JSON list of N, CA and C in Angstrom, two decimals:
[
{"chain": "A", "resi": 1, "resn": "UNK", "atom": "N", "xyz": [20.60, 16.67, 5.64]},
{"chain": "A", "resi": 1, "resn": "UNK", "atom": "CA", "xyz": [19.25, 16.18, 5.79]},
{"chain": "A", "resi": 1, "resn": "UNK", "atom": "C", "xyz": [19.00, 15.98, 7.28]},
{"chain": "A", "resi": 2, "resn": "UNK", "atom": "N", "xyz": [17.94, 16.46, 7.50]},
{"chain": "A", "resi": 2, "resn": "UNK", "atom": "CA", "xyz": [17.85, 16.29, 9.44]},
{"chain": "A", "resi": 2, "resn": "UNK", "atom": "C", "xyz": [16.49, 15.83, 9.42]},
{"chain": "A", "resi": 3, "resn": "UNK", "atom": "N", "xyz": [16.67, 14.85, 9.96]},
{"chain": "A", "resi": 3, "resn": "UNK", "atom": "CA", "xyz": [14.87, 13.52, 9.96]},
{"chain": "A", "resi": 3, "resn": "UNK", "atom": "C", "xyz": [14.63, 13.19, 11.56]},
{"chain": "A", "resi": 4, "resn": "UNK", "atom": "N", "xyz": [13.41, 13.45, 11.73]},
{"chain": "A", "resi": 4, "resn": "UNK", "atom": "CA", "xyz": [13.05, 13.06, 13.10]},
{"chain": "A", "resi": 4, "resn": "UNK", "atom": "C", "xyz": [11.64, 12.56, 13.53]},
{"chain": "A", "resi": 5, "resn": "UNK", "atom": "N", "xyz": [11.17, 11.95, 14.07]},
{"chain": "A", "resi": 5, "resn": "UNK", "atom": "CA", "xyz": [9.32, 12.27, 14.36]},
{"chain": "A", "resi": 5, "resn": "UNK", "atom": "C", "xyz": [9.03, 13.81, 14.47]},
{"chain": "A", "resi": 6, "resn": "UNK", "atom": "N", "xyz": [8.06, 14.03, 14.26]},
{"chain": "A", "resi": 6, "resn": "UNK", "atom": "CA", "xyz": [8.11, 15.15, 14.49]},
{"chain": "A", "resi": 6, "resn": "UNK", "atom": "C", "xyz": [6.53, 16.34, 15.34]},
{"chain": "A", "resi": 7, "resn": "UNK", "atom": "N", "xyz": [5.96, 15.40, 15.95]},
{"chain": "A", "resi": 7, "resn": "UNK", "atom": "CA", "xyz": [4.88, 15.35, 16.63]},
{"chain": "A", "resi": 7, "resn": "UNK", "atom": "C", "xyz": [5.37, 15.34, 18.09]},
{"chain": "A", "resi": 8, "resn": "UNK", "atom": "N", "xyz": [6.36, 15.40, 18.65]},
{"chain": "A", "resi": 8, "resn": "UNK", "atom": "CA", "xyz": [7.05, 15.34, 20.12]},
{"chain": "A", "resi": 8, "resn": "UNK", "atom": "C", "xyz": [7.94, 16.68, 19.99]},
{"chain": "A", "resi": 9, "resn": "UNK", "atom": "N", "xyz": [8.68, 16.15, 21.07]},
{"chain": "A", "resi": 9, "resn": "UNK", "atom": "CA", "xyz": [9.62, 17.91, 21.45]},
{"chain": "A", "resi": 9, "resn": "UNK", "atom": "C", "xyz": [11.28, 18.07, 20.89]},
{"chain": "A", "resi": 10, "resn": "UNK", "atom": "N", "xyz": [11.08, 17.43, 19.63]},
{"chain": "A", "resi": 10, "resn": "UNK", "atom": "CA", "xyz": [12.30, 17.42, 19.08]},
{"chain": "A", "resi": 10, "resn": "UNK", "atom": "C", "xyz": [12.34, 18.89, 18.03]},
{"chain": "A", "resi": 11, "resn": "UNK", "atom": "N", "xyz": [10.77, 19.20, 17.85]},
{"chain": "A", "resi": 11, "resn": "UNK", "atom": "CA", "xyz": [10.56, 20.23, 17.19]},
{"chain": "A", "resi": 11, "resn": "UNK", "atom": "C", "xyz": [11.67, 21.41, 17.41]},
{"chain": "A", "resi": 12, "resn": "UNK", "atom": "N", "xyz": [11.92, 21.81, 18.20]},
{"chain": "A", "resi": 12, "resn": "UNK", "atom": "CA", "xyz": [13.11, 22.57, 18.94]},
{"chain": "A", "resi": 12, "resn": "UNK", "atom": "C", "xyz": [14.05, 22.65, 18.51]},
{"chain": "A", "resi": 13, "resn": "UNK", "atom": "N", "xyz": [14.63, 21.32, 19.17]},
{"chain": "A", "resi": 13, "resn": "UNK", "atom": "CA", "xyz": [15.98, 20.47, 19.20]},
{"chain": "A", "resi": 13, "resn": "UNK", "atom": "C", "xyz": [16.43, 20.61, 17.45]},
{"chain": "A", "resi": 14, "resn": "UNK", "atom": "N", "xyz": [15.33, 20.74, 16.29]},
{"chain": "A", "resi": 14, "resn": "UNK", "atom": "CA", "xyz": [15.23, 20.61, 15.10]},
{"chain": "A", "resi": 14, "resn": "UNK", "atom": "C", "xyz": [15.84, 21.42, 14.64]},
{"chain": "A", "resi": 15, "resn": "UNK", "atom": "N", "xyz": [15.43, 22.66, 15.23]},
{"chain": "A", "resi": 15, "resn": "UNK", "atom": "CA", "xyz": [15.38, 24.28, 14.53]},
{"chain": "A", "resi": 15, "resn": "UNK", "atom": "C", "xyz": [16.98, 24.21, 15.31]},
{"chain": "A", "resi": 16, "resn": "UNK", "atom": "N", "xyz": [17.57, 24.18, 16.47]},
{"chain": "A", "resi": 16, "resn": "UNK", "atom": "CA", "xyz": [18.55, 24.19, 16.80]},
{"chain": "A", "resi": 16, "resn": "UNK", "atom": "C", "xyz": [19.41, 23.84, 15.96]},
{"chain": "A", "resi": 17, "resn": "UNK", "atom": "N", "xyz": [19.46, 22.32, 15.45]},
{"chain": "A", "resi": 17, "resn": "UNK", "atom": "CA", "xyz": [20.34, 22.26, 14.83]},
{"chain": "A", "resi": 17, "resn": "UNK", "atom": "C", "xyz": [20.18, 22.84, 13.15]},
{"chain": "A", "resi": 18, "resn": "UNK", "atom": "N", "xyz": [19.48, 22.92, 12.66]},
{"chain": "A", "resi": 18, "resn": "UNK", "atom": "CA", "xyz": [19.11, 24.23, 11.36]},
{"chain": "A", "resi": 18, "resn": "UNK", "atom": "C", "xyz": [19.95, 25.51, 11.43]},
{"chain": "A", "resi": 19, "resn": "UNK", "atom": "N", "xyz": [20.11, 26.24, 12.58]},
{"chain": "A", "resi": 19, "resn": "UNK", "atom": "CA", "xyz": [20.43, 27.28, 13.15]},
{"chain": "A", "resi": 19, "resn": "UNK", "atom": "C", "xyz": [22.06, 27.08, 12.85]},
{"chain": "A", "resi": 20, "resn": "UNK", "atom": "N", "xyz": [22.37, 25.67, 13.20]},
{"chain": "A", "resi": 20, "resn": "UNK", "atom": "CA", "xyz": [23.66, 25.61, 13.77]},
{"chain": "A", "resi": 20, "resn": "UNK", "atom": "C", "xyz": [24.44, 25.01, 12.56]},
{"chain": "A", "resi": 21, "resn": "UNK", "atom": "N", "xyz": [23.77, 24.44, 11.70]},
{"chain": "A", "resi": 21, "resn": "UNK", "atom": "CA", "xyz": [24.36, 23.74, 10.00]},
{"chain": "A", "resi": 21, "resn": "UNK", "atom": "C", "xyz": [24.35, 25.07, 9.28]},
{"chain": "A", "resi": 22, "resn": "UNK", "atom": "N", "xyz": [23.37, 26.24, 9.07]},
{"chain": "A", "resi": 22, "resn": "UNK", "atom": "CA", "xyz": [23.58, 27.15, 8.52]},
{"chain": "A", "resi": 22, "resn": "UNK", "atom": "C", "xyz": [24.96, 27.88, 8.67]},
{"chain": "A", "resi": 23, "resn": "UNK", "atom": "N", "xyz": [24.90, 28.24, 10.13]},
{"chain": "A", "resi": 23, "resn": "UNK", "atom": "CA", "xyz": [26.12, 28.68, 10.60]},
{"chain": "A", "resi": 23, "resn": "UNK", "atom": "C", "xyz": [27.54, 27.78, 10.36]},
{"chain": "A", "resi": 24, "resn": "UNK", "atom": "N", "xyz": [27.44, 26.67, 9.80]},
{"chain": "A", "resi": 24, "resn": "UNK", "atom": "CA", "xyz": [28.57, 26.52, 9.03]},
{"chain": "A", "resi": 24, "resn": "UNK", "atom": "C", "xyz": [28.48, 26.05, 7.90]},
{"chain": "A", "resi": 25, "resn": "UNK", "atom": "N", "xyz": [27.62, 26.89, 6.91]},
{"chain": "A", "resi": 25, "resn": "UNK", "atom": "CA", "xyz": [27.76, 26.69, 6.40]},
{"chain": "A", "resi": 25, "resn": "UNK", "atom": "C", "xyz": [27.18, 25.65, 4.89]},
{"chain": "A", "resi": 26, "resn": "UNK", "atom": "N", "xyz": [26.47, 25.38, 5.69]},
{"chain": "A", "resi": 26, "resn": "UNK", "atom": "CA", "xyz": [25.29, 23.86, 5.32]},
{"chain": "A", "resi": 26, "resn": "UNK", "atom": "C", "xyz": [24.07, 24.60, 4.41]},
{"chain": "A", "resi": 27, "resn": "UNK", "atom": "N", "xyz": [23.36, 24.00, 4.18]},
{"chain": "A", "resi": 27, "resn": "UNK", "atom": "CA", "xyz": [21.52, 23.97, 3.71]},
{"chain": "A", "resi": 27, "resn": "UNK", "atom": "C", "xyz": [21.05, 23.46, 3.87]},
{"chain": "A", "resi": 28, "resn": "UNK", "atom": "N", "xyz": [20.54, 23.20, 5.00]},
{"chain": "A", "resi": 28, "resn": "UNK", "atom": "CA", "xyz": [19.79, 21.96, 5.38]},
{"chain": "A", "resi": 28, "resn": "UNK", "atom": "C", "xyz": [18.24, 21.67, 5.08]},
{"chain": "A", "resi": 29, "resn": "UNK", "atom": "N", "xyz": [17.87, 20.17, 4.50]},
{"chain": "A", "resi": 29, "resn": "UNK", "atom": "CA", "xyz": [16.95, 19.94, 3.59]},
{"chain": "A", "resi": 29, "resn": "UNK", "atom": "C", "xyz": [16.18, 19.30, 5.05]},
{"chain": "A", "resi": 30, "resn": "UNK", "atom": "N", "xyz": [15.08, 19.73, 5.07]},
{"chain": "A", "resi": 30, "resn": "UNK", "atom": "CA", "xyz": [14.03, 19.26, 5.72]},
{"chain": "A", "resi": 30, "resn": "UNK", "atom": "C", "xyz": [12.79, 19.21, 5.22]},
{"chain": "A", "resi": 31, "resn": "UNK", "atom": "N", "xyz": [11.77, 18.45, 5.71]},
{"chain": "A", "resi": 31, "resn": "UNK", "atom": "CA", "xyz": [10.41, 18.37, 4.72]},
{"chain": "A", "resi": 31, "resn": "UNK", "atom": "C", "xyz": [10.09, 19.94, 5.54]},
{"chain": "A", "resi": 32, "resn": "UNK", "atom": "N", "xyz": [9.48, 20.14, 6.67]},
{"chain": "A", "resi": 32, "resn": "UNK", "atom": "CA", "xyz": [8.75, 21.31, 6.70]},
{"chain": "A", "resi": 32, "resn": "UNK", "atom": "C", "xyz": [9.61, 22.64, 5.99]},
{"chain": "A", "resi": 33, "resn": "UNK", "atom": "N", "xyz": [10.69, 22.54, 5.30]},
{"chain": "A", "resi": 33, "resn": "UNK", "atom": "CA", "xyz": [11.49, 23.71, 4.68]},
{"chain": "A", "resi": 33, "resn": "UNK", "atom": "C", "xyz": [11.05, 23.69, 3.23]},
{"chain": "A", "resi": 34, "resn": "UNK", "atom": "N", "xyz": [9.94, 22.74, 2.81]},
{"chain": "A", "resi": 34, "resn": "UNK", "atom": "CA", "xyz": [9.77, 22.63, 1.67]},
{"chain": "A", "resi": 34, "resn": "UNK", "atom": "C", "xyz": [10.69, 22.02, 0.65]},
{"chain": "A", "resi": 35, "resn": "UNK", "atom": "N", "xyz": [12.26, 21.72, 1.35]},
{"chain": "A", "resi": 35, "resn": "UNK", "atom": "CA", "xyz": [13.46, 21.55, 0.18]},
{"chain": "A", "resi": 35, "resn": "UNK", "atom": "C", "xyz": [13.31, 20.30, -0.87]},
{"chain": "A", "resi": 36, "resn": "UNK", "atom": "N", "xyz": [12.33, 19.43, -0.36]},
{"chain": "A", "resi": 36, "resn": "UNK", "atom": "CA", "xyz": [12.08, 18.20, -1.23]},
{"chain": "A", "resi": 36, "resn": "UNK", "atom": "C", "xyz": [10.25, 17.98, -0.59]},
{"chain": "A", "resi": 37, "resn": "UNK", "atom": "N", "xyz": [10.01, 17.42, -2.29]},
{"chain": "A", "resi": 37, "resn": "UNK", "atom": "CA", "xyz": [8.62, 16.78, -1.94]},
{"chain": "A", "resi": 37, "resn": "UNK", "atom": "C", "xyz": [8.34, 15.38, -1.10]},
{"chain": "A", "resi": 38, "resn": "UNK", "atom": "N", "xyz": [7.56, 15.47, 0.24]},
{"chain": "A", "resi": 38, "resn": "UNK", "atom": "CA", "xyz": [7.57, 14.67, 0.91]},
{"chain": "A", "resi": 38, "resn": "UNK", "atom": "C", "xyz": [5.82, 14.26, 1.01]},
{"chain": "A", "resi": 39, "resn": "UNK", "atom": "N", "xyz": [5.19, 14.57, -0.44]},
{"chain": "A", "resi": 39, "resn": "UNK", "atom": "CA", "xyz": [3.85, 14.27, -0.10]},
{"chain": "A", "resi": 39, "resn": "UNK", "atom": "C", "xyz": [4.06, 13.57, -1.47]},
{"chain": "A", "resi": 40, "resn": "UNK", "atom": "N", "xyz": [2.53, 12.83, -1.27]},
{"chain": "A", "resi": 40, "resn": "UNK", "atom": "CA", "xyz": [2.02, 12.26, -2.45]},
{"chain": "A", "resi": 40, "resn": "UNK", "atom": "C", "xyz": [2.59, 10.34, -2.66]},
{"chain": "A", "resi": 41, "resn": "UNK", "atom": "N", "xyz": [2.91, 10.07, -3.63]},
{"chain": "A", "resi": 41, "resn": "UNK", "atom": "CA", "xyz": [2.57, 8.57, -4.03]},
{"chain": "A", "resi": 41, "resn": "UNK", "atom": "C", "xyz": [4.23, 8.27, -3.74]},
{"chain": "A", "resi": 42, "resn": "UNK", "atom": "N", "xyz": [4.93, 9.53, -4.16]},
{"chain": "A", "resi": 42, "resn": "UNK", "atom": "CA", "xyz": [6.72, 9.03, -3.91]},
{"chain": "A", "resi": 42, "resn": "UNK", "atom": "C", "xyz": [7.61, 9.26, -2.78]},
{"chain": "A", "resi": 43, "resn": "UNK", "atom": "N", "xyz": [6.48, 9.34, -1.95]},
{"chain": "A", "resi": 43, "resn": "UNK", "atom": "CA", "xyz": [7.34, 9.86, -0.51]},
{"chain": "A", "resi": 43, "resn": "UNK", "atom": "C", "xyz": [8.27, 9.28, -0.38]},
{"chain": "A", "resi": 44, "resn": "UNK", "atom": "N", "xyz": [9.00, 7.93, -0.38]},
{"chain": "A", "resi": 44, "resn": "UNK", "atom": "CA", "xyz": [10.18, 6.94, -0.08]},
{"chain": "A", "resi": 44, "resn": "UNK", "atom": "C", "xyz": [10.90, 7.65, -1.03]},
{"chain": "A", "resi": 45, "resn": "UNK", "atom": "N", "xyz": [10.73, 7.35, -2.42]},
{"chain": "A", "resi": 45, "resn": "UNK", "atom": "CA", "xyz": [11.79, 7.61, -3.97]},
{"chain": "A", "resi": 45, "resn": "UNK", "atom": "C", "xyz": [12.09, 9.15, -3.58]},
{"chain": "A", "resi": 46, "resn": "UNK", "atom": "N", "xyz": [11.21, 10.16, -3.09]},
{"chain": "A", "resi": 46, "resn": "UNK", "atom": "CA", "xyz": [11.71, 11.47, -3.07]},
{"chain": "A", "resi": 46, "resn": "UNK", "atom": "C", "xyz": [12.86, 11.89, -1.60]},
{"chain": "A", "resi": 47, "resn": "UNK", "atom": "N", "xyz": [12.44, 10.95, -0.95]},
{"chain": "A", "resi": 47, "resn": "UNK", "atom": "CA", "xyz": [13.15, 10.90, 0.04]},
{"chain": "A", "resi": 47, "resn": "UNK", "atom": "C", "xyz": [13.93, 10.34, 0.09]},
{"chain": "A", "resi": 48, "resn": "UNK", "atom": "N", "xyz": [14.07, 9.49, -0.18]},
{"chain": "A", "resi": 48, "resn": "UNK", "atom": "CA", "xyz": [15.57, 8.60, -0.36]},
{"chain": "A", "resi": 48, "resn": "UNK", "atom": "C", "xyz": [16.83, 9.59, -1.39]},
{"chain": "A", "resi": 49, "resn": "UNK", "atom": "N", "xyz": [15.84, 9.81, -2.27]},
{"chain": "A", "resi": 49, "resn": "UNK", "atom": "CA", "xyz": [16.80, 10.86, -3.30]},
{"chain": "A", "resi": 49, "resn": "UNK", "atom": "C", "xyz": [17.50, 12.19, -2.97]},
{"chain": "A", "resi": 50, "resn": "UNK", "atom": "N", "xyz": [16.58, 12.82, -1.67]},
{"chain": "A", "resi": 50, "resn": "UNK", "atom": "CA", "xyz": [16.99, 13.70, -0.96]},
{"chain": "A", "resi": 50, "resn": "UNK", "atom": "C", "xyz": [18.00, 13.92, 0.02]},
{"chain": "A", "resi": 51, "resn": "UNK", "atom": "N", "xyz": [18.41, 12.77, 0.60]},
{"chain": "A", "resi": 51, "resn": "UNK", "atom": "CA", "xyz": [19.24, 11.87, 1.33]},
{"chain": "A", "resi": 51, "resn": "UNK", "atom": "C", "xyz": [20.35, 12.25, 0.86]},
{"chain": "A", "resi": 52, "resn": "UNK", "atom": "N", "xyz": [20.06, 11.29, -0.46]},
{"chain": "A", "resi": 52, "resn": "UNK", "atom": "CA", "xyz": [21.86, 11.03, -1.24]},
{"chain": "A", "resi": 52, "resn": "UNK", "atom": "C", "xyz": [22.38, 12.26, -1.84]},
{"chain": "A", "resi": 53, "resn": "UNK", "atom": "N", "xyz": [21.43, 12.99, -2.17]},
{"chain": "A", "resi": 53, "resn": "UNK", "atom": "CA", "xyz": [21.93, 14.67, -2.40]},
{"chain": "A", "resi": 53, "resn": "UNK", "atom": "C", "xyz": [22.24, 15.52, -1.43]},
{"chain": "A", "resi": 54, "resn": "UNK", "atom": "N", "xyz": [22.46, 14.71, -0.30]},
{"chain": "A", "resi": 54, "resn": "UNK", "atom": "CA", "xyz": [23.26, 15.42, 1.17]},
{"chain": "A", "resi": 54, "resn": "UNK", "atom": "C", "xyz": [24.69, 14.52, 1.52]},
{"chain": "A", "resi": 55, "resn": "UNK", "atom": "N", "xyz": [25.56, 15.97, 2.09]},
{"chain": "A", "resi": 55, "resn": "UNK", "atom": "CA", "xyz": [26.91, 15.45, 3.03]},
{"chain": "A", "resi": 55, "resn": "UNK", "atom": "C", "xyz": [26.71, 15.10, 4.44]},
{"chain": "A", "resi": 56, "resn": "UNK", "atom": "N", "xyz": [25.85, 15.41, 4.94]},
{"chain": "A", "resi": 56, "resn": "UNK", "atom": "CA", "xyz": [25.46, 14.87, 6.20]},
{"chain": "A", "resi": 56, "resn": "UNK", "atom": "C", "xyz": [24.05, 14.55, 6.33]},
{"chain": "A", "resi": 57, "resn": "UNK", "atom": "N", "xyz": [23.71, 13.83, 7.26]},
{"chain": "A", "resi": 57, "resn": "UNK", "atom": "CA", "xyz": [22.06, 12.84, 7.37]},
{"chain": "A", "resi": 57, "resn": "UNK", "atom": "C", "xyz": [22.24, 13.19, 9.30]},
{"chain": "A", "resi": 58, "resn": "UNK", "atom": "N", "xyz": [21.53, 13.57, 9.51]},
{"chain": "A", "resi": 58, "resn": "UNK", "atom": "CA", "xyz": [21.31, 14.13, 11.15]},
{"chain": "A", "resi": 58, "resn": "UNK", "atom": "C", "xyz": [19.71, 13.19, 11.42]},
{"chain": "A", "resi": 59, "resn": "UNK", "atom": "N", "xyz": [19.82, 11.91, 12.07]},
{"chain": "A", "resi": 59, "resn": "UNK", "atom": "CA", "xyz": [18.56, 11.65, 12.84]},
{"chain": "A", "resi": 59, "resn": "UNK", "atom": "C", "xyz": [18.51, 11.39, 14.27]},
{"chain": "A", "resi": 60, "resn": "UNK", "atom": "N", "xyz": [17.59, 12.29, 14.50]},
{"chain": "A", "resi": 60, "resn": "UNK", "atom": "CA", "xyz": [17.11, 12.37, 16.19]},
{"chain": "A", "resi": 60, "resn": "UNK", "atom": "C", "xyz": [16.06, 11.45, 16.03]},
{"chain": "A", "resi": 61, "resn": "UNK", "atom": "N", "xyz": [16.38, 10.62, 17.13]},
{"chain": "A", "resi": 61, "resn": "UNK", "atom": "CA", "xyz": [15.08, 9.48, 17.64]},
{"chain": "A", "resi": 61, "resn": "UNK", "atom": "C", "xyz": [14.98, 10.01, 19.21]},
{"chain": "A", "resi": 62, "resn": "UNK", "atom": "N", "xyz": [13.69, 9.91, 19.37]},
{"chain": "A", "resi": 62, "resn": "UNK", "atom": "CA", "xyz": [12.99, 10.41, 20.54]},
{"chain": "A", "resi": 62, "resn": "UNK", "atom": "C", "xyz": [12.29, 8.76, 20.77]},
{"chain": "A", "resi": 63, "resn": "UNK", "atom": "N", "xyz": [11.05, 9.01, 21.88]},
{"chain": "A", "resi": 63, "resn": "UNK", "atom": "CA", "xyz": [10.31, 8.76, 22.43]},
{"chain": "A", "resi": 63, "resn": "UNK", "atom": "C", "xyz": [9.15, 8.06, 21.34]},
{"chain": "A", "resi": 64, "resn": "UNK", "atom": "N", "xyz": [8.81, 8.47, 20.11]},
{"chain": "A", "resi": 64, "resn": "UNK", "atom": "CA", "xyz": [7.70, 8.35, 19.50]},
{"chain": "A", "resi": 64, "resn": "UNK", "atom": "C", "xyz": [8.30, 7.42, 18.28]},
{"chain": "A", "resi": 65, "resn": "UNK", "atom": "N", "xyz": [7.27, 7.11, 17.52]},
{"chain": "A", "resi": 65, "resn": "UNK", "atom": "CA", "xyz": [7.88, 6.72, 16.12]},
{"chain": "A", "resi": 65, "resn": "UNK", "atom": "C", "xyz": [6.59, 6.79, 15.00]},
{"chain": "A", "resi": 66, "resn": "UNK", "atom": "N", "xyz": [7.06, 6.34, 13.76]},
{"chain": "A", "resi": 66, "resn": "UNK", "atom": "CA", "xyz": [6.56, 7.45, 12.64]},
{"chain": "A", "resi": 66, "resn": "UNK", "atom": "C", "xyz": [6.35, 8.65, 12.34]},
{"chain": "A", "resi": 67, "resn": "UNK", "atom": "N", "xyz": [5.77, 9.13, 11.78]},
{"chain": "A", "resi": 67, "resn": "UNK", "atom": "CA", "xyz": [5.62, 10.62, 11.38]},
{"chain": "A", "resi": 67, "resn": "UNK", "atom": "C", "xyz": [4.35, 11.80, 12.21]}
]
């Protein structure tokens, strides 16, 4: 799971590491990859659930905060 703000210049830094979990191997679940629903009334419950159905949790904190 790789979580970040995502309105700043981590956008990048994002796809980098995507690039680099594939390459070993990984699937990495992100909202803009579509892999889990991150809209609507259950954003927390779908997200949280998305989480625990991962071996690794990757968060970049930048400069900004919220979404």
């Amino acid at each position: 799971f790789i979580s970040s703000t995502f309105e700043d210049r981590l956008v990048e830094i994002r796809a980098q590491i995507r690039k680099a979990l594939i390459a070993a191997e990984f699937r990495p679940v992100m909202s803009e990859l579509d892999s889990f629903s991150s809209m609507g009334d259950r954003i927390y419950e779908d997200t949280i659930a998305a989480v625990r159905g991962c071996q690794l949790f990757v968060l970049l904190i930048g400069h900004r905060y919220g979404s």
